[in-house]
Amino acid sequence: MDLTVLLGAPGSGKGTQAKRLTESHRVIHLSTGEMLRSAMKSGTKVGHLARAYVDRGELVPDDVMNDAVHEALLPLPSDANVVLDGYPRTLDQAQSIDKKKEFRVDLAISFKVPNDVLIERLTGRRLCGSCAKPYHVKFSPPKQEGICDDCRGTLVHRIDDSENVVNHRLQVFEKQQEELTNYYKNRNRFEEIDGNRSPDLIHQNLSKILEEWFR
Ligand code: AMP
């Protein structure tokens, strides 16, 4: 299994880019944020446990996330190209995945975006409540306000995309990111990209890195 992890603050574009890679490079995209939102929606045990953390912009405990990611990776074919988006978020998570004999993170790619840009992206973000397609009130509004162009679902503003919670999420991210990036830098499995560019340019940059790395 080729395993790439995308690191970067909330709103840095990891999810958008991972989705594009599923179309261009046949990768399997696993987003822990989406896994948790879907568990919360369907009311599973993990969903109940996660809600208090997610809505407040806190990290869900490491042991819960480590088990959830392990379970999600186990059934995948051994020749799969997997992109993890939103995991690992702590040093414990990074160490946990490397401790598992079956999996090894080959490459970590970190997205760099200034904080003022992240805040504008996150607070204006809307998601379709049915198909999870992302929109932005200014940068990519739907044709009809509040309605998804694709499935006609209602657009929602995530509780954790409100301004207070966004500020807290960015603080949580900053606290963890140095030791997390150092972990991969020290193991020579680290690349950084400028995430404050057009999605097309970032996609080109990302594709080049993956093609060179997994040649
Ligand atoms: P995201 O959609 O990646 O921004 O994640 C939304 C929320 O889910 C985060 O603010 C956390 O509360 C939770 N979450 C997602 N991934 C993780 C993780 N790897 N570790 C802990 N909490 C996570």
Short mmCIF file of N, CA, C and O and ligand atoms in Angstrom, two decimals, residues 10 14 31-34 36-37 53-54 57-60 62 65 85-89 93 125 158 160 169, ligand 1:
data_model
loop_
_atom_site.label_atom_id
_atom_site.label_comp_id
_atom_site.label_asym_id
_atom_site.label_seq_id
_atom_site.Cartn_x
_atom_site.Cartn_y
_atom_site.Cartn_z
N PRO A 10 -6.97 23.29 9.45
CA PRO A 10 -8.34 23.21 8.91
C PRO A 10 -8.49 24.33 7.86
O PRO A 10 -8.03 25.44 8.08
N LYS A 14 -6.84 20.48 2.16
CA LYS A 14 -6.48 19.05 2.09
C LYS A 14 -7.60 18.23 1.47
O LYS A 14 -7.37 17.40 0.61
N SER A 31 -10.96 10.60 4.85
CA SER A 31 -10.97 11.82 5.64
C SER A 31 -11.53 11.49 7.02
O SER A 31 -12.67 11.03 7.14
N THR A 32 -10.72 11.72 8.06
CA THR A 32 -11.22 11.40 9.41
C THR A 32 -12.34 12.35 9.82
O THR A 32 -13.27 11.96 10.52
N GLY A 33 -12.28 13.61 9.36
CA GLY A 33 -13.36 14.55 9.65
C GLY A 33 -14.68 14.03 9.07
O GLY A 33 -15.72 14.02 9.75
N GLU A 34 -14.63 13.55 7.81
CA GLU A 34 -15.86 13.02 7.19
C GLU A 34 -16.32 11.75 7.87
O GLU A 34 -17.52 11.52 8.04
N LEU A 36 -16.00 11.04 10.99
CA LEU A 36 -16.65 11.41 12.25
C LEU A 36 -18.02 12.05 12.00
O LEU A 36 -18.99 11.76 12.70
N ARG A 37 -18.09 12.93 10.99
CA ARG A 37 -19.40 13.58 10.71
C ARG A 37 -20.43 12.54 10.30
O ARG A 37 -21.59 12.61 10.69
N TYR A 53 -16.45 16.73 21.20
CA TYR A 53 -15.13 17.26 20.81
C TYR A 53 -15.24 18.06 19.51
O TYR A 53 -14.73 19.17 19.41
N VAL A 54 -15.89 17.47 18.51
CA VAL A 54 -15.92 18.08 17.18
C VAL A 54 -16.61 19.45 17.24
O VAL A 54 -16.08 20.44 16.72
N GLY A 57 -14.41 22.08 18.54
CA GLY A 57 -13.12 22.27 17.88
C GLY A 57 -11.97 21.61 18.60
O GLY A 57 -10.81 21.94 18.38
N GLU A 58 -12.30 20.64 19.48
CA GLU A 58 -11.25 19.90 20.19
C GLU A 58 -10.93 18.62 19.41
O GLU A 58 -11.75 18.13 18.64
N LEU A 59 -9.76 18.06 19.70
CA LEU A 59 -9.41 16.81 19.05
C LEU A 59 -10.07 15.63 19.76
O LEU A 59 -10.09 15.57 20.99
N VAL A 60 -10.60 14.71 18.98
CA VAL A 60 -11.15 13.47 19.51
C VAL A 60 -9.95 12.66 20.06
O VAL A 60 -8.86 12.70 19.46
N ASP A 62 -6.91 10.31 20.99
CA ASP A 62 -6.04 9.56 20.08
C ASP A 62 -6.45 8.10 19.93
O ASP A 62 -6.46 7.57 18.82
N MET A 65 -9.30 7.64 17.54
CA MET A 65 -8.93 7.91 16.15
C MET A 65 -8.01 6.82 15.62
O MET A 65 -8.14 6.38 14.47
N ASP A 85 -6.53 12.19 4.99
CA ASP A 85 -6.74 13.64 5.11
C ASP A 85 -7.29 13.92 6.51
O ASP A 85 -8.35 13.43 6.87
N GLY A 86 -6.51 14.64 7.32
CA GLY A 86 -6.97 14.95 8.68
C GLY A 86 -6.41 14.00 9.73
O GLY A 86 -6.76 14.11 10.91
N TYR A 87 -5.57 13.09 9.33
CA TYR A 87 -4.94 12.12 10.24
C TYR A 87 -3.55 11.85 9.71
O TYR A 87 -3.42 11.62 8.51
N PRO A 88 -2.51 11.84 10.51
CA PRO A 88 -2.49 12.08 11.94
C PRO A 88 -2.55 13.57 12.27
O PRO A 88 -2.14 14.41 11.47
N ARG A 89 -3.06 13.89 13.45
CA ARG A 89 -3.10 15.27 13.92
C ARG A 89 -2.23 15.45 15.16
O ARG A 89 -2.08 16.57 15.63
N GLN A 93 -0.63 9.92 17.21
CA GLN A 93 -1.28 9.30 16.04
C GLN A 93 -0.24 8.91 14.99
O GLN A 93 -0.32 7.83 14.40
N ARG A 125 -17.42 28.88 4.56
CA ARG A 125 -17.65 27.57 3.96
C ARG A 125 -19.05 27.06 4.27
O ARG A 125 -19.56 27.24 5.37
N ARG A 158 -21.28 24.33 9.16
CA ARG A 158 -20.85 23.47 10.27
C ARG A 158 -20.68 24.29 11.54
O ARG A 158 -20.13 25.38 11.51
N ASP A 160 -18.64 23.86 13.79
CA ASP A 160 -17.21 24.12 14.06
C ASP A 160 -16.58 25.04 13.02
O ASP A 160 -15.39 25.33 13.08
N ARG A 169 -9.84 26.01 16.72
CA ARG A 169 -9.28 24.92 15.93
C ARG A 169 -7.89 25.28 15.41
O ARG A 169 -6.99 24.44 15.36
P1 AMP B 1 -11.80 18.18 9.75
O1 AMP B 1 -13.00 17.98 8.90
O2 AMP B 1 -10.59 17.38 9.30
O3 AMP B 1 -11.46 19.64 9.98
O4 AMP B 1 -12.16 17.57 11.20
C1 AMP B 1 -13.25 18.06 11.94
C2 AMP B 1 -13.08 17.72 13.40
O5 AMP B 1 -13.04 16.29 13.55
C3 AMP B 1 -11.81 18.22 14.07
O6 AMP B 1 -11.91 19.56 14.51
C4 AMP B 1 -11.70 17.23 15.25
O7 AMP B 1 -12.64 17.56 16.26
C5 AMP B 1 -12.15 15.93 14.62
N1 AMP B 1 -11.02 15.18 14.03
C6 AMP B 1 -10.83 14.88 12.72
N2 AMP B 1 -9.71 14.18 12.54
C7 AMP B 1 -9.16 14.02 13.77
C8 AMP B 1 -7.98 13.41 14.26
N3 AMP B 1 -7.10 12.81 13.43
N4 AMP B 1 -7.74 13.45 15.59
C9 AMP B 1 -8.60 14.04 16.44
N5 AMP B 1 -9.73 14.65 16.06
C10 AMP B 1 -10.01 14.66 14.73
#
